[in-house]
Amino acid sequence: MKVAFHTLGCKVNQYETEAMKEQFARGGYQIVGEDDFADVYIVNTCTVTNMADRKSRQFIRHAGKINPEALVAVTGCYAQMKPDEVSAIEGVEVVAGTDEKHHMLDFVNDYISQHAATISIKPYDQLSEYEDLGVIDAMESRTRAFIKIQEGCNRFCSYCIIPYARGKVRSRDEGEILREVRGLVDKGYREIVLTGINTALYGADKGELAIEPLIARLNVIEGDFRIRLSSLEPTVIDAEFVKGLLGYEKLCHHLHLSIQSGSDRILGFMDRHYTREDYLEIVNVLRDFDPHYGISTDIIVGFPGETEDDFQDSVAMTRETQFCKVHAFKYSMRSGTKAAEMGGQISGEVKNQRSEELIEVAEATAEHFFDSSVGDTRRVLFETCEDKMITGYTDNYIKVYAEGDETMFNELCEVRLLKKYKDGMLGEITHGQERSR
């Protein structure tokens, strides 16, 4: 039988989908593309915003149109939070929560053999044990591998529904992580991306933050590969913590460090538990170490009570930090969060205006970041062809275009950055030149 997968949302979902693919392949299923005709469609959903819910519903219905006779099975955060809503969508016969993905093969086989619909959702207070999805052997990308190291979050920011969807903090066994990474590196993967719902909280459930010791152990694994952190939360880490990361040569010079707002007042309403100055201290540590250290971030506009001055604080923070990438989000009210009950809700028109302004400023600061990097030599992991050029990313997360062919794929090449080009930079492969930061 043929099975297709569609993934929405975060890198954790991407990892979990890869794990489910391996389970189904071992179970005798043929994996096909998400838009192909299949007997089973598995949709791994997201619920971080209303738009994420909508996109989840759209693909669930889309799958039913490709093959009206197919079994549609839905998992992920949207399924966890709104199982009845999901199960009511025509064609959906299996709904599994965020902690039930390891049972998905059994749920599907049970339906095929017995035609018994399944809704399996653990309540929040039972989301307390790390779900073992096994050790994966491969990823859809043949160059970069996402490695899930922890689950859950205990920060409970006032706008965020994810702690309720993902449950308590629980960490994956270090030995399993090391075994998985060694296997993937042996198979030729050149970038290992550590990911989790709140990656910085790895080990917190066992009494200590253990992300740095984990990186130390990964750093000594033999092989020419690099380590990338998918994100770190300033609600968890500070400038002193970051200093401890700078000595690991395999760790990419890029952090995704979500600030969410440049206004101390709004950060307080968000229950973020740091100030803009705390954030800038982290930035200064990184940029003192490497002036072109890549820092990307998330910023929410239109949070309840956000004034024009508050918004301009976010704009100013974007300019001051010179982010290489800003993900701008319009505040999305999530039922069950503190922010949904707050006064001062912002109109959609104002959210749109602020989002457009922030995106414009963010694009300008990214371009300045590119311009300041002209002349740098960085290692680039090439992985795709685009407009007759090969493309990949530097360690500090600049997209690079260069002359070359597919024989350069999955190679970490020395590249001199020449100039801004499209959504990244044009580079010249120099191969053996000494790497400079």
GROMACS .gro file of C-alpha atoms in nm, residues 153-325:
model
  173
  153CYS     CA    1   0.797   2.354   2.741
  154ASN     CA    2   0.740   2.499   3.088
  155ARG     CA    3   0.771   2.870   3.001
  156PHE     CA    4   0.397   2.936   2.940
  157CYS     CA    5   0.436   3.266   2.756
  158SER     CA    6   0.102   3.442   2.773
  159TYR     CA    7   0.029   3.415   2.398
  160CYS     CA    8   0.145   3.058   2.336
  161ILE     CA    9  -0.066   2.743   2.322
  162ILE     CA   10   0.223   2.507   2.250
  163PRO     CA   11   0.303   2.405   2.611
  164TYR     CA   12  -0.054   2.276   2.636
  165ALA     CA   13  -0.020   2.091   2.305
  166ARG     CA   14   0.323   1.943   2.379
  167GLY     CA   15   0.317   1.895   2.753
  168LYS     CA   16   0.587   1.898   3.017
  169VAL     CA   17   0.960   1.925   2.950
  170ARG     CA   18   1.117   1.584   2.895
  171SER     CA   19   1.456   1.511   2.746
  172ARG     CA   20   1.571   1.238   2.512
  173ASP     CA   21   1.835   0.996   2.633
  174GLU     CA   22   2.179   1.132   2.545
  175GLY     CA   23   2.304   0.792   2.434
  176GLU     CA   24   2.022   0.766   2.179
  177ILE     CA   25   2.104   1.112   2.043
  178LEU     CA   26   2.474   1.029   2.005
  179ARG     CA   27   2.395   0.697   1.839
  180GLU     CA   28   2.159   0.863   1.593
  181VAL     CA   29   2.408   1.140   1.509
  182ARG     CA   30   2.697   0.896   1.459
  183GLY     CA   31   2.483   0.688   1.225
  184LEU     CA   32   2.376   0.987   1.017
  185VAL     CA   33   2.729   1.128   0.998
  186ASP     CA   34   2.856   0.786   0.887
  187LYS     CA   35   2.596   0.795   0.609
  188GLY     CA   36   2.729   1.128   0.486
  189TYR     CA   37   2.510   1.393   0.647
  190ARG     CA   38   2.712   1.712   0.683
  191GLU     CA   39   2.488   1.922   0.905
  192ILE     CA   40   2.319   1.810   1.226
  193VAL     CA   41   2.041   2.041   1.348
  194LEU     CA   42   1.948   1.999   1.715
  195THR     CA   43   1.583   2.073   1.765
  196GLY     CA   44   1.311   2.056   2.028
  197ILE     CA   45   1.005   2.244   2.145
  198ASN     CA   46   1.237   2.451   2.366
  199THR     CA   47   1.584   2.324   2.285
  200ALA     CA   48   1.757   2.521   2.561
  201LEU     CA   49   1.559   2.323   2.821
  202TYR     CA   50   1.731   1.997   2.730
  203GLY     CA   51   1.807   1.826   3.061
  204ALA     CA   52   1.592   2.058   3.274
  205ASP     CA   53   1.360   1.770   3.368
  206LYS     CA   54   1.662   1.589   3.508
  207GLY     CA   55   1.780   1.880   3.717
  208GLU     CA   56   2.022   2.069   3.492
  209LEU     CA   57   2.048   2.242   3.157
  210ALA     CA   58   2.253   1.995   2.955
  211ILE     CA   59   2.261   2.142   2.604
  212GLU     CA   60   2.626   2.250   2.631
  213PRO     CA   61   2.753   1.910   2.757
  214LEU     CA   62   2.559   1.749   2.471
  215ILE     CA   63   2.724   1.980   2.216
  216ALA     CA   64   3.063   1.900   2.370
  217ARG     CA   65   3.008   1.528   2.312
  218LEU     CA   66   2.880   1.584   1.957
  219ASN     CA   67   3.173   1.812   1.880
  220VAL     CA   68   3.426   1.529   1.925
  221ILE     CA   69   3.248   1.282   1.696
  222GLU     CA   70   3.478   1.211   1.404
  223GLY     CA   71   3.385   1.348   1.064
  224ASP     CA   72   3.367   1.672   0.870
  225PHE     CA   73   3.024   1.794   0.968
  226ARG     CA   74   2.874   2.091   1.148
  227ILE     CA   75   2.622   2.132   1.427
  228ARG     CA   76   2.343   2.386   1.416
  229LEU     CA   77   2.106   2.481   1.697
  230SER     CA   78   1.755   2.530   1.566
  231SER     CA   79   1.681   2.790   1.836
  232LEU     CA   80   1.757   2.901   2.188
  233GLU     CA   81   1.517   3.088   2.412
  234PRO     CA   82   1.633   3.400   2.600
  235THR     CA   83   1.371   3.301   2.856
  236VAL     CA   84   1.613   3.017   2.944
  237ILE     CA   85   1.965   3.126   2.850
  238ASP     CA   86   2.166   3.445   2.905
  239ALA     CA   87   2.494   3.602   2.793
  240GLU     CA   88   2.704   3.391   3.029
  241PHE     CA   89   2.543   3.073   2.899
  242VAL     CA   90   2.616   3.171   2.539
  243LYS     CA   91   2.983   3.234   2.616
  244GLY     CA   92   3.015   2.865   2.697
  245LEU     CA   93   2.906   2.770   2.344
  246LEU     CA   94   3.167   2.968   2.157
  247GLY     CA   95   3.456   2.722   2.188
  248TYR     CA   96   3.302   2.438   1.986
  249GLU     CA   97   3.445   2.453   1.635
  250LYS     CA   98   3.171   2.242   1.477
  251LEU     CA   99   2.893   2.465   1.609
  252CYS     CA  100   2.761   2.700   1.340
  253HIS     CA  101   2.798   3.074   1.396
  254HIS     CA  102   2.422   3.121   1.385
  255LEU     CA  103   2.153   3.127   1.650
  256HIS     CA  104   1.782   3.166   1.614
  257LEU     CA  105   1.710   3.374   1.924
  258SER     CA  106   1.343   3.467   1.953
  259ILE     CA  107   1.291   3.814   2.098
  260GLN     CA  108   0.914   3.846   2.018
  261SER     CA  109   0.911   4.220   2.102
  262GLY     CA  110   1.161   4.501   2.141
  263SER     CA  111   0.946   4.665   2.407
  264ASP     CA  112   1.012   4.584   2.771
  265ARG     CA  113   0.651   4.666   2.849
  266ILE     CA  114   0.518   4.414   2.597
  267LEU     CA  115   0.778   4.154   2.697
  268GLY     CA  116   0.635   4.181   3.048
  269PHE     CA  117   0.281   4.126   2.920
  270MET     CA  118   0.411   3.828   2.723
  271ASP     CA  119   0.566   3.672   3.038
  272ARG     CA  120   0.901   3.650   2.862
  273HIS     CA  121   1.110   3.723   3.176
  274TYR     CA  122   1.395   3.916   3.014
  275THR     CA  123   1.450   4.272   2.892
  276ARG     CA  124   1.575   4.416   2.566
  277GLU     CA  125   1.906   4.489   2.744
  278ASP     CA  126   1.933   4.124   2.849
  279TYR     CA  127   1.884   4.028   2.487
  280LEU     CA  128   2.139   4.279   2.361
  281GLU     CA  129   2.396   4.143   2.606
  282ILE     CA  130   2.365   3.805   2.434
  283VAL     CA  131   2.395   3.972   2.093
  284ASN     CA  132   2.709   4.160   2.203
  285VAL     CA  133   2.875   3.837   2.322
  286LEU     CA  134   2.809   3.674   1.985
  287ARG     CA  135   2.917   3.971   1.774
  288ASP     CA  136   3.231   4.031   1.983
  289PHE     CA  137   3.328   3.673   1.901
  290ASP     CA  138   3.233   3.701   1.533
  291PRO     CA  139   3.118   4.040   1.393
  292HIS     CA  140   2.916   3.854   1.132
  293TYR     CA  141   2.759   3.600   1.367
  294GLY     CA  142   2.417   3.525   1.217
  295ILE     CA  143   2.124   3.603   1.446
  296SER     CA  144   1.768   3.535   1.333
  297THR     CA  145   1.457   3.596   1.538
  298ASP     CA  146   1.079   3.598   1.570
  299ILE     CA  147   0.884   3.918   1.636
  300ILE     CA  148   0.511   3.939   1.706
  301VAL     CA  149   0.329   4.257   1.605
  302GLY     CA  150  -0.010   4.363   1.732
  303PHE     CA  151   0.013   4.197   2.072
  304PRO     CA  152  -0.275   4.314   2.299
  305GLY     CA  153  -0.199   4.661   2.429
  306GLU     CA  154   0.089   4.724   2.188
  307THR     CA  155   0.115   5.099   2.124
  308GLU     CA  156   0.289   5.263   1.832
  309ASP     CA  157   0.582   5.337   2.063
  310ASP     CA  158   0.600   4.970   2.164
  311PHE     CA  159   0.602   4.869   1.800
  312GLN     CA  160   0.873   5.121   1.717
  313ASP     CA  161   1.084   4.961   1.992
  314SER     CA  162   1.068   4.638   1.790
  315VAL     CA  163   1.162   4.827   1.474
  316ALA     CA  164   1.456   4.990   1.654
  317MET     CA  165   1.566   4.654   1.793
  318THR     CA  166   1.566   4.508   1.442
  319ARG     CA  167   1.790   4.786   1.316
  320GLU     CA  168   2.022   4.774   1.617
  321THR     CA  169   2.071   4.398   1.616
  322GLN     CA  170   2.109   4.368   1.238
  323PHE     CA  171   1.926   4.037   1.223
  324CYS     CA  172   2.009   3.819   0.925
  325LYS     CA  173   1.644   3.706   0.921
   0.00000   0.00000   0.00000
